[in-house]
Amino acid sequence: MNKRIEQGDTIGIIGGGQLGQMLAFSAKATGMKVIVLDPDPTCPTGQVCDCQIVAPYDDVNAIQQLAAEADVITYEFENVDLDALDAVKDVVSIPQGTELLRITKDRIREKTFLKEHGFQTAKFAAINNEHDFQIKLEKVGFPCYLKTCEGGYDGKGQVRLNNEDDLKQTKEILQHCPCILEKAVDFKCECSVMVGRNVDGDISVFPVSENIHRNQILHESIVPARIPSKVAVHAEETAVAIAQALDLCGILGIEMFIGNDDQVYINELAPRPHNSGHYSIEACNFSQFDIHNRAICNWPMPQIKLLQPVVMVNVLGQHVSGVRNLIFEKLDWHFHDYGKSEVRLNRKMGHITILTNQLDQTLKEIDQTGIW
Ligand code: ADP
Ligand code: MG
């Protein structure tokens, strides 16, 4: 059921983390009502929206209540219960559908989809058991990554294998088969592109972000990415082509490797706002959250403009106390805090956006704080 969504209507969000929170901020700015489903009564989204249903994500009764109260349903993470969504698809608009989630939930399905549609990925093989792994390792070769097909994030559920010595680390991962074995891409840098598409098929594409990871967690995003403009154009065109191939509705984060051969390799797809797109709140004419909300409401899709070059830095649990002092030193930095009550090592607590015309200087300034 796809109904036209207007100002004053209600957006229902499954998941109450920071992505839901920033979706809610954007939705509220355009006069929408927002209701969130999350088991934690203190969750970031619950703090800023009209109403929260406090229940587990896969609670069918709770999803039915969400469907009854909302005009359109969306989600802020990919591990949504597909059966629960299917159960309400006749009573509420779910313009993103369930097919995109089905593909992106599973690394094998995702990479197979990309390959079948002509998009370049790392060489990969499906692994169903230990024996399979021995055989496929011969074909893929070192260095490679062994990853669980479902549920991994921020480098969890995966190991990099450089040589035979690393094989002892595979036991734990292989217990969670099916897995995927991927050849390590020899990359110059990691990038991502956010792309949004509405129900009518109109598209907004964001500029390429260069992403620097520390301990496999995003540390900084730099926009525009420091790659040749020909490669950037190709990355953006590839993002648009992927959105079309998927019949996308909503926002999609596309993680890419820019190879030392200057080729673009697609790493993974996130059918939701993405950490590497947070820069767009201050640096673009529309944020990734604005675009997602417009897309699911089937409003027209604007052309995205980068207003100023930008660096986004993540604030993890271990950075919080240091960052609080920075507020008084860095007067033109934008400090975001998601309002999470529990501070934990490596937990995403907030981020900082720095608009800059002197990128090298800004990167140095970040390092000189000694916080990261
Ligand atoms: P996650 O869901 O944890 O983000 P990713 O597949 O994006 O999983 O892997 C996390 C990080 O590990 C990537 O950002 C990249 O730095 C590295 N990585 C993963 N797969 C590969 C690969 N095939 N080649 C090179 N680096 C990889
Ligand atoms: Mg990733």
Tab-separated table of C-alpha atoms and ligand atoms in Angstrom:
chain	number	residue	atom	x	y	z
A	1	MET	CA	0.000	0.000	0.000
A	2	ASN	CA	1.707	3.205	-1.122
A	3	LYS	CA	-0.111	6.257	0.029
A	4	ARG	CA	0.953	9.844	-0.573
A	5	ILE	CA	2.626	11.223	2.545
A	6	GLU	CA	2.085	14.868	3.400
A	7	GLN	CA	3.278	17.385	5.977
A	8	GLY	CA	1.589	16.594	9.270
A	9	ASP	CA	1.483	12.838	8.545
A	10	THR	CA	3.307	10.344	10.752
A	11	ILE	CA	6.571	8.538	10.001
A	12	GLY	CA	7.118	5.324	11.985
A	13	ILE	CA	10.741	4.323	12.515
A	14	ILE	CA	11.865	0.844	13.540
A	15	GLY	CA	15.014	1.316	15.630
A	16	GLY	CA	15.775	4.178	17.978
A	17	GLY	CA	19.514	4.816	17.628
A	18	GLN	CA	21.306	7.914	16.363
A	19	LEU	CA	20.275	7.358	12.736
A	20	GLY	CA	16.624	7.326	13.775
A	21	GLN	CA	17.266	10.387	15.915
A	22	MET	CA	18.691	12.384	13.004
A	23	LEU	CA	15.848	11.167	10.737
A	24	ALA	CA	13.424	12.418	13.389
A	25	PHE	CA	15.125	15.848	13.648
A	26	SER	CA	14.817	16.245	9.885
A	27	ALA	CA	11.223	15.005	9.790
A	28	LYS	CA	10.167	17.309	12.617
A	29	ALA	CA	11.661	20.284	10.760
A	30	THR	CA	9.229	19.656	7.912
A	31	GLY	CA	6.221	19.258	10.197
A	32	MET	CA	5.947	15.479	10.273
A	33	LYS	CA	5.026	13.490	13.344
A	34	VAL	CA	7.446	10.725	14.304
A	35	ILE	CA	6.839	7.532	16.252
A	36	VAL	CA	9.631	5.087	17.034
A	37	LEU	CA	9.738	1.413	17.999
A	38	ASP	CA	12.643	0.511	20.284
A	39	PRO	CA	12.993	-1.624	23.417
A	40	ASP	CA	15.056	1.005	25.260
A	41	PRO	CA	12.865	3.747	26.759
A	42	THR	CA	15.885	6.096	26.875
A	43	CYS	CA	16.981	5.524	23.255
A	44	PRO	CA	18.307	8.497	21.209
A	45	THR	CA	15.292	8.660	18.855
A	46	GLY	CA	12.746	8.402	21.661
A	47	GLN	CA	14.224	11.570	23.171
A	48	VAL	CA	13.356	13.700	20.139
A	49	CYS	CA	10.199	12.257	18.584
A	50	ASP	CA	6.485	12.458	19.338
A	51	CYS	CA	5.934	8.992	20.698
A	52	GLN	CA	7.731	5.702	21.376
A	53	ILE	CA	6.483	2.136	21.441
A	54	VAL	CA	8.758	0.361	23.911
A	55	ALA	CA	9.045	-3.208	22.622
A	56	PRO	CA	11.475	-5.565	20.848
A	57	TYR	CA	11.964	-4.951	17.113
A	58	ASP	CA	10.456	-8.305	16.132
A	59	ASP	CA	7.371	-8.015	18.363
A	60	VAL	CA	4.581	-8.438	15.808
A	61	ASN	CA	1.967	-6.793	18.057
A	62	ALA	CA	4.203	-3.767	18.479
A	63	ILE	CA	4.841	-3.528	14.733
A	64	GLN	CA	1.079	-3.749	14.185
A	65	GLN	CA	0.587	-0.873	16.626
A	66	LEU	CA	3.290	1.122	14.785
A	67	ALA	CA	1.545	0.378	11.477
A	68	ALA	CA	-1.809	1.504	12.867
A	69	GLU	CA	-0.417	4.808	14.107
A	70	ALA	CA	1.955	5.679	11.240
A	71	ASP	CA	1.259	6.667	7.623
A	72	VAL	CA	4.604	5.327	6.438
A	73	ILE	CA	7.117	2.952	8.017
A	74	THR	CA	10.888	3.031	7.687
A	75	TYR	CA	13.846	1.564	9.594
A	76	GLU	CA	17.263	2.725	10.718
A	77	PHE	CA	19.136	-0.611	10.624
A	78	GLU	CA	19.163	-3.569	8.286
A	79	ASN	CA	18.438	-6.433	10.644
A	80	VAL	CA	14.719	-5.750	10.659
A	81	ASP	CA	12.458	-8.760	11.013
A	82	LEU	CA	11.192	-9.286	7.444
A	83	ASP	CA	8.218	-11.425	8.500
A	84	ALA	CA	7.037	-8.732	10.897
A	85	LEU	CA	7.212	-6.133	8.109
A	86	ASP	CA	5.398	-8.448	5.710
A	87	ALA	CA	2.635	-8.874	8.274
A	88	VAL	CA	1.689	-5.165	8.080
A	89	LYS	CA	2.420	-4.313	4.456
A	90	ASP	CA	-1.304	-4.192	3.597
A	91	VAL	CA	-2.190	-1.678	6.302
A	92	VAL	CA	0.643	0.841	6.059
A	93	SER	CA	2.913	2.220	3.362
A	94	ILE	CA	6.390	0.604	3.403
A	95	PRO	CA	7.828	2.197	0.263
A	96	GLN	CA	11.293	0.688	0.782
A	97	GLY	CA	9.734	-2.778	0.533
A	98	THR	CA	11.450	-5.881	1.879
A	99	GLU	CA	13.465	-7.005	-1.155
A	100	LEU	CA	16.298	-4.504	-0.592
A	101	LEU	CA	16.600	-5.646	3.032
A	102	ARG	CA	16.612	-9.290	1.952
A	103	ILE	CA	19.532	-8.596	-0.397
A	104	THR	CA	21.606	-6.391	1.901
A	105	LYS	CA	21.156	-8.478	5.067
A	106	ASP	CA	23.287	-11.233	3.593
A	107	ARG	CA	26.778	-10.573	2.243
A	108	ILE	CA	26.631	-13.410	-0.303
A	109	ARG	CA	23.270	-12.322	-1.663
A	110	GLU	CA	24.493	-8.717	-1.805
A	111	LYS	CA	27.725	-9.475	-3.669
A	112	THR	CA	25.944	-11.930	-5.995
A	113	PHE	CA	23.379	-9.239	-6.846
A	114	LEU	CA	26.153	-6.735	-7.577
A	115	LYS	CA	28.106	-9.203	-9.703
A	116	GLU	CA	25.039	-10.267	-11.682
A	117	HIS	CA	24.293	-6.618	-12.449
A	118	GLY	CA	27.805	-5.950	-13.702
A	119	PHE	CA	29.226	-4.082	-10.682
A	120	GLN	CA	32.788	-4.832	-9.664
A	121	THR	CA	33.429	-6.368	-6.225
A	122	ALA	CA	36.302	-8.224	-4.601
A	123	LYS	CA	36.563	-11.826	-5.774
A	124	PHE	CA	34.434	-13.867	-3.349
A	125	ALA	CA	33.201	-17.349	-2.518
A	126	ALA	CA	30.382	-18.732	-0.371
A	127	ILE	CA	31.471	-20.846	2.602
A	128	ASN	CA	29.051	-23.293	4.181
A	129	ASN	CA	31.405	-25.303	6.367
A	130	GLU	CA	35.037	-25.928	7.324
A	131	HIS	CA	35.660	-28.259	4.380
A	132	ASP	CA	34.261	-25.676	1.990
A	133	PHE	CA	36.638	-23.125	3.480
A	134	GLN	CA	39.720	-25.276	2.728
A	135	ILE	CA	38.705	-25.625	-0.910
A	136	LYS	CA	37.681	-21.994	-1.474
A	137	LEU	CA	40.802	-20.633	0.228
A	138	GLU	CA	42.857	-22.323	-2.522
A	139	LYS	CA	40.850	-20.442	-5.130
A	140	VAL	CA	40.644	-17.030	-3.455
A	141	GLY	CA	44.145	-17.003	-1.951
A	142	PHE	CA	45.818	-14.771	0.678
A	143	PRO	CA	45.364	-11.987	1.673
A	144	CYS	CA	41.635	-12.374	2.184
A	145	TYR	CA	38.770	-11.689	4.586
A	146	LEU	CA	36.488	-14.307	6.129
A	147	LYS	CA	33.182	-12.759	7.233
A	148	THR	CA	29.900	-14.058	8.586
A	149	CYS	CA	27.117	-13.474	6.052
A	150	GLU	CA	24.782	-11.802	8.539
A	151	GLY	CA	24.937	-9.456	11.483
A	152	GLY	CA	28.494	-8.051	11.189
A	153	TYR	CA	29.277	-4.364	11.656
A	154	ASP	CA	32.292	-2.186	12.530
A	155	GLY	CA	34.568	-5.123	11.653
A	156	LYS	CA	32.758	-7.534	13.999
A	157	GLY	CA	32.262	-11.067	12.670
A	158	GLN	CA	35.236	-10.973	10.310
A	159	VAL	CA	38.976	-11.687	10.183
A	160	ARG	CA	41.689	-10.719	7.755
A	161	LEU	CA	43.891	-13.643	6.753
A	162	ASN	CA	47.353	-12.686	5.552
A	163	ASN	CA	48.907	-16.146	5.651
A	164	GLU	CA	48.647	-19.687	7.083
A	165	ASP	CA	49.458	-18.395	10.588
A	166	ASP	CA	46.155	-16.522	10.697
A	167	LEU	CA	44.076	-19.634	10.062
A	168	LYS	CA	43.672	-20.276	13.786
A	169	GLN	CA	41.490	-17.175	13.925
A	170	THR	CA	38.908	-18.652	11.567
A	171	LYS	CA	37.418	-21.203	14.014
A	172	GLU	CA	35.077	-18.785	15.753
A	173	ILE	CA	33.814	-17.225	12.490
A	174	LEU	CA	33.299	-20.597	10.805
A	175	GLN	CA	30.989	-21.616	13.654
A	176	HIS	CA	28.610	-18.978	12.352
A	177	CYS	CA	28.326	-20.246	8.752
A	178	PRO	CA	27.200	-19.377	6.138
A	179	CYS	CA	30.216	-17.133	5.611
A	180	ILE	CA	31.856	-15.325	2.742
A	181	LEU	CA	35.521	-15.406	1.788
A	182	GLU	CA	36.680	-12.267	-0.014
A	183	LYS	CA	39.968	-11.486	-1.684
A	184	ALA	CA	41.518	-8.400	-0.060
A	185	VAL	CA	41.290	-5.469	-2.446
A	186	ASP	CA	44.553	-3.575	-2.825
A	187	PHE	CA	43.079	-0.140	-2.281
A	188	LYS	CA	44.274	3.445	-2.335
A	189	CYS	CA	41.413	4.598	-0.150
A	190	GLU	CA	37.960	3.743	1.081
A	191	CYS	CA	35.044	5.869	-0.059
A	192	SER	CA	31.288	5.924	0.083
A	193	VAL	CA	28.443	7.517	-1.790
A	194	MET	CA	24.973	8.190	-0.399
A	195	VAL	CA	22.201	7.957	-2.960
A	196	GLY	CA	18.481	8.551	-2.472
A	197	ARG	CA	15.631	7.605	-4.807
A	198	ASN	CA	11.909	8.249	-4.383
A	199	VAL	CA	8.942	6.069	-5.258
A	200	ASP	CA	8.731	7.726	-8.711
A	201	GLY	CA	12.391	6.868	-9.431
A	202	ASP	CA	13.884	10.379	-9.110
A	203	ILE	CA	17.392	10.411	-7.670
A	204	SER	CA	19.574	12.622	-5.444
A	205	VAL	CA	23.230	11.679	-5.203
A	206	PHE	CA	25.737	13.027	-2.680
A	207	PRO	CA	29.409	13.764	-3.348
A	208	VAL	CA	31.929	11.001	-2.656
A	209	SER	CA	33.176	10.809	0.904
A	210	GLU	CA	36.679	9.531	1.665
A	211	ASN	CA	36.543	7.361	4.754
A	212	ILE	CA	39.384	6.727	7.172
A	213	HIS	CA	38.885	3.801	9.548
A	214	ARG	CA	40.637	3.064	12.824
A	215	ASN	CA	40.262	-0.436	14.267
A	216	GLN	CA	37.744	-1.064	11.472
A	217	ILE	CA	35.463	1.685	12.828
A	218	LEU	CA	34.895	4.851	10.811
A	219	HIS	CA	37.116	7.604	12.210
A	220	GLU	CA	36.951	10.453	9.680
A	221	SER	CA	35.035	11.264	6.530
A	222	ILE	CA	36.520	13.830	4.170
A	223	VAL	CA	34.451	15.450	1.423
A	224	PRO	CA	35.276	15.953	-1.374
A	225	ALA	CA	37.288	12.726	-1.395
A	226	ARG	CA	40.934	13.191	-2.377
A	227	ILE	CA	40.646	11.109	-5.549
A	228	PRO	CA	40.919	12.077	-9.234
A	229	SER	CA	37.711	13.773	-10.376
A	230	LYS	CA	37.270	11.163	-13.130
A	231	VAL	CA	37.183	8.441	-10.479
A	232	ALA	CA	34.764	10.473	-8.316
A	233	VAL	CA	32.379	10.924	-11.245
A	234	HIS	CA	32.559	7.199	-11.963
A	235	ALA	CA	31.846	6.406	-8.285
A	236	GLU	CA	28.771	8.667	-8.297
A	237	GLU	CA	27.513	7.225	-11.589
A	238	THR	CA	27.996	3.727	-10.210
A	239	ALA	CA	25.956	4.677	-7.132
A	240	VAL	CA	23.105	5.901	-9.327
A	241	ALA	CA	23.240	2.722	-11.420
A	242	ILE	CA	23.104	0.563	-8.262
A	243	ALA	CA	20.091	2.548	-6.987
A	244	GLN	CA	18.325	1.886	-10.280
A	245	ALA	CA	19.249	-1.792	-10.392
A	246	LEU	CA	17.848	-2.232	-6.878
A	247	ASP	CA	14.696	-0.230	-7.662
A	248	LEU	CA	15.703	1.674	-4.541
A	249	CYS	CA	13.337	3.742	-2.462
A	250	GLY	CA	14.924	5.724	0.377
A	251	ILE	CA	18.569	6.388	1.076
A	252	LEU	CA	21.357	3.869	0.448
A	253	GLY	CA	24.962	4.054	1.622
A	254	ILE	CA	27.395	2.436	-0.789
A	255	GLU	CA	30.839	1.595	0.594
A	256	MET	CA	33.546	1.377	-2.049
A	257	PHE	CA	37.243	0.720	-2.381
A	258	ILE	CA	39.215	2.860	-4.824
A	259	GLY	CA	41.808	0.366	-5.984
A	260	ASN	CA	45.445	1.161	-6.637
A	261	ASP	CA	44.376	0.484	-10.233
A	262	ASP	CA	41.876	3.412	-9.858
A	263	GLN	CA	39.006	0.959	-10.339
A	264	VAL	CA	35.927	1.219	-8.126
A	265	TYR	CA	35.126	-1.947	-6.139
A	266	ILE	CA	31.805	-2.069	-4.269
A	267	ASN	CA	32.343	-3.256	-0.691
A	268	GLU	CA	28.911	-3.203	0.891
A	269	LEU	CA	25.462	-1.622	0.775
A	270	ALA	CA	23.615	-0.068	3.728
A	271	PRO	CA	19.874	0.486	3.036
A	272	ARG	CA	19.651	3.390	5.488
A	273	PRO	CA	21.469	6.584	6.445
A	274	HIS	CA	25.178	5.897	6.952
A	275	ASN	CA	27.760	7.258	9.376
A	276	SER	CA	29.841	8.510	6.452
A	277	GLY	CA	26.924	10.702	5.306
A	278	HIS	CA	26.592	12.709	8.529
A	279	TYR	CA	28.702	15.504	7.018
A	280	SER	CA	25.696	16.379	4.831
A	281	ILE	CA	23.788	17.910	7.779
A	282	GLU	CA	25.993	21.010	7.784
A	283	ALA	CA	27.885	20.749	4.490
A	284	CYS	CA	25.091	20.194	1.951
A	285	ASN	CA	21.908	21.969	0.907
A	286	PHE	CA	19.973	18.825	2.002
A	287	SER	CA	21.157	16.171	4.482
A	288	GLN	CA	21.042	12.425	3.921
A	289	PHE	CA	18.182	12.380	6.466
A	290	ASP	CA	16.202	15.034	4.567
A	291	ILE	CA	16.653	13.025	1.388
A	292	HIS	CA	15.567	9.771	2.992
A	293	ASN	CA	12.397	11.340	4.368
A	294	ARG	CA	11.610	13.024	1.040
A	295	ALA	CA	12.173	9.731	-0.788
A	296	ILE	CA	9.828	7.653	1.371
A	297	CYS	CA	7.188	10.405	1.269
A	298	ASN	CA	7.591	10.536	-2.530
A	299	TRP	CA	8.422	14.227	-2.550
A	300	PRO	CA	10.592	15.600	-5.404
A	301	MET	CA	14.325	14.879	-5.157
A	302	PRO	CA	16.594	17.963	-5.201
A	303	GLN	CA	20.053	18.171	-6.726
A	304	ILE	CA	22.596	17.948	-3.920
A	305	LYS	CA	25.183	20.681	-3.582
A	306	LEU	CA	28.224	20.615	-1.330
A	307	LEU	CA	28.283	24.061	0.268
A	308	GLN	CA	31.801	23.734	1.695
A	309	PRO	CA	34.511	21.067	2.005
A	310	VAL	CA	34.136	19.204	5.275
A	311	VAL	CA	35.653	16.735	7.726
A	312	MET	CA	33.451	14.593	9.979
A	313	VAL	CA	35.085	12.947	13.005
A	314	ASN	CA	33.409	10.244	15.069
A	315	VAL	CA	33.183	10.542	18.842
A	316	LEU	CA	33.398	7.083	20.422
A	317	GLY	CA	32.997	6.280	24.112
A	318	GLN	CA	36.713	6.772	24.820
A	319	HIS	CA	36.639	10.268	23.241
A	320	VAL	CA	33.664	11.717	25.104
A	321	SER	CA	35.340	13.400	28.062
A	322	GLY	CA	38.086	14.960	25.927
A	323	VAL	CA	35.596	16.216	23.368
A	324	ARG	CA	33.449	17.939	26.006
A	325	ASN	CA	36.390	20.290	26.718
A	326	LEU	CA	36.918	20.981	23.010
A	327	ILE	CA	33.565	22.740	22.797
A	328	PHE	CA	35.206	25.701	24.510
A	329	GLU	CA	38.266	25.723	22.232
A	330	LYS	CA	36.923	24.976	18.759
A	331	LEU	CA	34.295	27.614	18.283
A	332	ASP	CA	33.428	26.765	14.685
A	333	TRP	CA	33.197	22.968	15.073
A	334	HIS	CA	29.714	21.412	15.211
A	335	PHE	CA	29.420	19.015	18.160
A	336	HIS	CA	26.749	16.313	17.917
A	337	ASP	CA	25.924	14.124	20.897
A	338	TYR	CA	23.340	11.348	20.511
A	339	GLY	CA	22.269	11.400	24.162
A	340	LYS	CA	23.194	7.789	24.929
A	341	SER	CA	23.175	7.183	28.656
A	342	GLU	CA	25.845	4.492	28.746
A	343	VAL	CA	29.355	5.435	27.591
A	344	ARG	CA	31.233	2.364	26.324
A	345	LEU	CA	34.567	1.778	24.593
A	346	ASN	CA	34.105	2.059	20.793
A	347	ARG	CA	30.393	2.925	21.125
A	348	LYS	CA	29.321	5.695	18.733
A	349	MET	CA	28.342	8.552	21.064
A	350	GLY	CA	28.371	11.527	18.703
A	351	HIS	CA	30.292	13.170	15.887
A	352	ILE	CA	31.889	16.484	14.994
A	353	THR	CA	31.499	18.290	11.691
A	354	ILE	CA	34.152	20.792	10.631
A	355	LEU	CA	33.603	22.948	7.563
A	356	THR	CA	36.987	23.921	6.178
A	357	ASN	CA	38.796	25.422	3.231
A	358	GLN	CA	42.128	24.172	4.601
A	359	LEU	CA	41.808	20.443	4.776
A	360	ASP	CA	45.393	19.547	5.711
A	361	GLN	CA	45.394	22.120	8.463
A	362	THR	CA	42.079	20.814	9.841
A	363	LEU	CA	43.258	17.191	9.829
A	364	LYS	CA	46.371	18.279	11.697
A	365	GLU	CA	44.273	20.224	14.179
A	366	ILE	CA	42.186	17.130	14.906
A	367	ASP	CA	45.321	15.053	15.531
A	368	GLN	CA	46.853	17.755	17.719
A	369	THR	CA	43.957	17.582	20.180
A	370	GLY	CA	45.449	14.217	21.216
A	371	ILE	CA	41.936	12.811	21.674
A	372	TRP	CA	41.975	10.408	18.710
B	1	ADP	P1	31.473	-3.912	8.282
B	1	ADP	O1	30.062	-4.370	8.119
B	1	ADP	O2	32.071	-4.344	9.570
B	1	ADP	O3	31.647	-2.441	7.958
B	1	ADP	P2	33.068	-4.366	5.899
B	1	ADP	O4	32.856	-5.439	4.903
B	1	ADP	O5	32.803	-2.980	5.443
B	1	ADP	O6	32.234	-4.753	7.183
B	1	ADP	O7	34.569	-4.463	6.426
B	1	ADP	C1	35.109	-3.586	7.398
B	1	ADP	C2	36.441	-3.020	6.906
B	1	ADP	O8	37.391	-4.090	6.670
B	1	ADP	C3	36.361	-2.290	5.572
B	1	ADP	O9	35.957	-0.943	5.753
B	1	ADP	C4	37.804	-2.434	5.073
B	1	ADP	O10	38.657	-1.540	5.754
B	1	ADP	C5	38.168	-3.838	5.509
B	1	ADP	N1	37.793	-4.808	4.444
B	1	ADP	C6	36.716	-5.610	4.435
B	1	ADP	N2	36.668	-6.369	3.319
B	1	ADP	C7	37.743	-6.049	2.572
B	1	ADP	C8	38.254	-6.492	1.309
B	1	ADP	N3	37.670	-7.438	0.583
B	1	ADP	N4	39.411	-5.915	0.865
B	1	ADP	C9	40.047	-4.959	1.593
B	1	ADP	N5	39.597	-4.502	2.790
B	1	ADP	C10	38.474	-5.042	3.293
B	2	MG	MG	31.565	-1.510	6.150
